[in-house]
Structure formats: structure tokens, C-alpha cells
Amino acid sequence: MFLLSTHYSLRCSTLVIALSAAMPAGLYSTLLMAVVYLGGCTYQPSNEQLEVWRQEAIARNGEMVADNAKNTQETEWNLAIQGETTNGKSVTLNWQQLQDLATTHVKTTDANYVIQPNQVFDFQGVPVSKLLQKFGYQPGVTEVTFIAYNSYQVTVNLEDLIKYPIILAIANNGKPMSRNQGGPIYLVFPQTQYPHMRQQYPQSFWVFYVSNIIVGTEPVRLRVGKQELNLADLETLPQVTISETVGYRSGWPSGKVKLHGVKMRNILDFAKVKLLTAGEVVVQGKRKTHHNNLNPAKLTSADIQNCDILLASKWGDNKQPIPAKMGGPITLAFGSECQAQTQGWRWVTFVEELVIKP
Ligand SMILES: Nc1nc2c(c(=O)[nH]1)N[C@H]1C(S)=C(S)[C@@H](COP(=O)(O)O)O[C@H]1N2
Ligand SMILES: [Mo]
């Protein structure tokens, strides 16, 4: 169990929601603790506010319980390795293959176990270095991005992954890890053996339920219905630049950012997709990490005609490619003239496919 990280206790007003989101299950004990902790805050939320948070927490918890019920079987869990591997192809390791590779033990404290921060656990798993050796990496790759089932992502230096036994743990003290321990696959850093890792890779780097590993950044590739477009295809289309405050979850600067890409309607024209008035396009990111998407990016044919909806592949003043660290190579972006309509739409990262519902 991961209880009350210290930084949550500092953020009184967000405590209840933060805790409920933090815990895959066990809502009521969570709420109880949260309420106890609120006593120590200077700001006292009203009963109405608490009730709103409670309802939000219950809704969120219900979703997570439903998700867990769907996916508790470890035999269904696999790990995709994608991006700039030696042959550039993605591979998916199934649970059996992962188990066979998971022969390394790392004895370390757990950055997330704040009740007894000095307790040492015996984590067993696959060293990321072993995967990098097995599947290779292309020259110039400097980082690897780990993506979780809940869309959370972190990026780690390739050099550190090669140098240190940073592992994808699948067992703790001889037992598979449950969801509320971060299982079935938990990114673990050997911070007991290498204490400098505590500062470099604190709690936020310990990713629960890892589902994808991206070596460097994937090439630009977009499925549109049954077709596949590449960078050269997209470069034949009119290039558009917007300057917006982005809605991506992590890795982007705050304030206005320039995004460069092509308009959704031009992509559909290029792919000769004809949408009827009632037609829809669903913008699909990485499938596994899509499960908890509250606002699927479903675009209607009117949205696509009337709005500047972009698939971006470059950003900033010097038009740099969007790295995996920022959810690239392709992200969904909305121009502000559609702000009213785009409220609630999701700025999808790692866009892989446009699912057409003509
Ligand atoms: N899969 C996943 N791993 C994650 C997170 C997350 O939201 N999803 N949050 C990170 C952060 S910011 C922290 S502080 C620790 C503890 O998160 P928790 O308090 O949500 O349990 O887990 C890290 N690993
Ligand atoms: Mo965190």
C-alpha cells in the first residue's frame, strides 16, 4: 500500500482528490485518512466542498475498480517495446516471456513506501539494460520513455539504464505485485545500492503498471482507416502553425507554445476519406493507455470542417520534432478559435490512428 506521500499532506485543498486518484482501491480507508489529515491544514474546506470531492472520489474509484476487474489477470499483461530499436520494429513480450527474462534481484527501499521508508524489499525483474541489449538502440538515442496503463509517463537517460540495474519488477519478496503495489510491472531504481538515485529518480519516476517502453522516439506513422501515412505523406500537405497553451498532461512548457502540423481535414482529404454529416473520427493514442480516457477525442465532421484541429509533429520556434518525452512524434492539437467547442476534448499524445466512422 502506498500511503500518504509527504507532498500530498502539504497540499491540503487537493488532498482528498489526490489520494483517491492515487489509490487503485480502498476508497473508504483513503477518505477516512484524508479527513483526519485535513484537521492539520490551515484551510478548512466546507462540508459542501468535501461532499463534492467525496462524490468525485467515488466516481473515480468506481472507474478504477471496473478497470481492475477487466484486467487483473497477469496472463493478459504484456509489455510493448517500440521506437528506435535496432530494427525499428515494435515487439510485444507476453507475460511468460517477461517471467523468463526476470531473473535479476534488486534489494532496495521503495520510494513509494512512505510508512517505513527504510524497509528493504527484494524486487525481482527484468533489467532495462537487458532489453536494450536484446533489442538494441540506434545511434543518437539518449533516452527511454516508460508509459503506464493510466497514461502516466516518465523518461530516463539511456546511459543510466545501461549503467545501473534499473529493473521492471514483476515480483516483490517473491510474490507478484498487486495493482495497489504498482504491479504487475513496476519500474524500480536501485536507490539503496546507489543513494544518488534518490535525488535523480525520486518517487515520481517509479512508474506503476508499465505497459510500453519507447526507445528514443518512434518514427512518424499514422493509420487512417486501412491506410498508413508516413512523414513524407504528411509533408506534402499544407503546413500550419498555431500558438496555444497546450492541454497535454506532462513534459510541455506552460504558456503559449508553437505547434506545427497539418489539419485534420487535409489528412482526411489526402486519404480520400469522405465523412457524412453524422460521421466521426476517433483519434487513437496508444491503445492500452486509452482505457481511462474520460473524454475520448471523437471529432464530428462539423468540428473537422469548422475548426483548426491539427496533428502536430513539430514544436517551438525552431520546429523541432516532438520527442517521446513530450508524447511525440504525433500529437493532437486544437486551435483556440474553437475553444468553446474544444472544451473537454483531449489533447491526445502518441497519436497512432484515426478511426473513421463514416
Ligand atoms: N503508473 C503510474 N505511476 C506513477 C504515478 C501515476 O500516476 N501512475 N504517479 C507517480 C508519482 S508523481 C508519485 S509521487 C508516485 C506515487 O504516486 P501515488 O501517490 O499516486 O501512489 O508514483 C509515481 N508513479
Ligand atoms: Mo508525485
Tab-separated table of N, CA, C and O and ligand atoms in Angstrom, residues 2 5 7-8 18 21-23 112 148-150 152 203-210 249, ligand 1:
chain	number	residue	atom	x	y	z
A	2	PHE	N	0.460	2.211	-0.764
A	2	PHE	CA	1.191	3.473	-0.776
A	2	PHE	C	0.357	4.503	-0.037
A	2	PHE	O	-0.710	4.863	-0.498
A	5	SER	N	1.850	10.111	0.726
A	5	SER	CA	3.160	10.650	0.372
A	5	SER	C	3.240	12.019	1.031
A	5	SER	O	2.249	12.728	1.122
A	7	HIS	N	4.312	14.831	0.105
A	7	HIS	CA	3.932	16.051	-0.610
A	7	HIS	C	2.432	16.229	-0.708
A	7	HIS	O	1.973	17.321	-0.920
A	8	TYR	N	1.687	15.162	-0.544
A	8	TYR	CA	0.236	15.345	-0.539
A	8	TYR	C	-0.238	16.040	0.736
A	8	TYR	O	-1.150	16.821	0.712
A	18	ALA	N	-6.462	13.936	-4.573
A	18	ALA	CA	-5.163	13.353	-4.873
A	18	ALA	C	-5.095	11.933	-4.333
A	18	ALA	O	-4.669	11.023	-5.022
A	21	ALA	N	-7.279	9.471	-6.279
A	21	ALA	CA	-6.718	9.134	-7.576
A	21	ALA	C	-5.490	8.247	-7.402
A	21	ALA	O	-5.173	7.437	-8.246
A	22	ALA	N	-4.847	8.412	-6.250
A	22	ALA	CA	-3.599	7.692	-6.026
A	22	ALA	C	-3.827	6.217	-5.791
A	22	ALA	O	-2.971	5.405	-6.032
A	23	MET	N	-4.989	5.870	-5.301
A	23	MET	CA	-5.153	4.500	-4.855
A	23	MET	C	-6.117	3.724	-5.721
A	23	MET	O	-7.259	4.106	-5.890
A	112	ASN	N	8.082	4.628	-2.895
A	112	ASN	CA	6.660	4.861	-2.642
A	112	ASN	C	6.172	4.327	-1.305
A	112	ASN	O	5.013	4.526	-0.948
A	148	ALA	N	2.694	4.079	-18.703
A	148	ALA	CA	1.888	3.192	-17.867
A	148	ALA	C	0.483	3.054	-18.431
A	148	ALA	O	0.030	3.851	-19.251
A	149	TYR	N	-0.180	2.062	-17.933
A	149	TYR	CA	-1.562	1.766	-18.282
A	149	TYR	C	-2.475	2.971	-18.060
A	149	TYR	O	-3.468	3.151	-18.748
A	150	ASN	N	-2.172	3.820	-17.080
A	150	ASN	CA	-3.003	5.004	-16.836
A	150	ASN	C	-2.464	6.245	-17.559
A	150	ASN	O	-2.732	7.360	-17.144
A	152	TYR	N	0.343	7.599	-17.558
A	152	TYR	CA	1.457	8.277	-16.906
A	152	TYR	C	2.735	7.932	-17.668
A	152	TYR	O	2.881	6.828	-18.172
A	203	GLN	N	10.496	9.408	-6.240
A	203	GLN	CA	9.173	8.787	-6.305
A	203	GLN	C	8.465	8.891	-7.663
A	203	GLN	O	7.915	7.924	-8.158
A	204	SER	N	8.472	10.093	-8.245
A	204	SER	CA	7.677	10.291	-9.466
A	204	SER	C	8.194	9.451	-10.638
A	204	SER	O	7.499	9.298	-11.639
A	205	PHE	N	9.430	8.935	-10.542
A	205	PHE	CA	9.966	8.111	-11.624
A	205	PHE	C	9.605	6.640	-11.488
A	205	PHE	O	9.812	5.853	-12.394
A	206	TRP	N	9.109	6.261	-10.330
A	206	TRP	CA	8.787	4.843	-10.094
A	206	TRP	C	7.409	4.563	-10.698
A	206	TRP	O	6.379	4.763	-10.051
A	207	VAL	N	7.400	4.125	-11.931
A	207	VAL	CA	6.145	4.001	-12.678
A	207	VAL	C	5.433	2.680	-12.337
A	207	VAL	O	6.026	1.621	-12.421
A	208	PHE	N	4.182	2.789	-11.987
A	208	PHE	CA	3.338	1.611	-11.761
A	208	PHE	C	2.777	1.119	-13.100
A	208	PHE	O	2.580	1.897	-14.019
A	209	TYR	N	2.429	-0.130	-13.150
A	209	TYR	CA	1.775	-0.772	-14.303
A	209	TYR	C	2.310	-0.289	-15.656
A	209	TYR	O	1.578	0.211	-16.505
A	210	VAL	N	3.622	-0.492	-15.824
A	210	VAL	CA	4.261	-0.112	-17.090
A	210	VAL	C	3.670	-0.959	-18.221
A	210	VAL	O	3.527	-2.175	-18.077
A	249	ARG	N	-0.629	16.301	-20.753
A	249	ARG	CA	-0.500	16.064	-19.336
A	249	ARG	C	0.899	16.370	-18.784
A	249	ARG	O	1.041	16.802	-17.656
B	1	LIG	N1	1.528	4.456	-13.400
B	1	LIG	C1	1.720	5.486	-12.587
B	1	LIG	N2	2.851	5.542	-11.887
B	1	LIG	C2	3.096	6.591	-11.052
B	1	LIG	C3	2.185	7.663	-10.948
B	1	LIG	C4	0.986	7.572	-11.707
B	1	LIG	O1	0.096	8.438	-11.667
B	1	LIG	N3	0.791	6.470	-12.497
B	1	LIG	N4	2.478	8.741	-10.137
B	1	LIG	C5	3.901	8.937	-9.786
B	1	LIG	C6	4.091	9.932	-8.745
B	1	LIG	S1	4.028	11.579	-9.194
B	1	LIG	C7	4.382	9.580	-7.461
B	1	LIG	S2	4.705	10.716	-6.262
B	1	LIG	C8	4.383	8.163	-7.074
B	1	LIG	C9	3.342	7.928	-6.007
B	1	LIG	O2	2.123	8.097	-6.608
B	1	LIG	P1	0.785	7.915	-5.814
B	1	LIG	O3	0.878	8.836	-4.639
B	1	LIG	O4	-0.218	8.300	-6.836
B	1	LIG	O5	0.678	6.492	-5.368
B	1	LIG	O6	4.128	7.283	-8.145
B	1	LIG	C10	4.566	7.645	-9.405
B	1	LIG	N5	4.233	6.602	-10.346
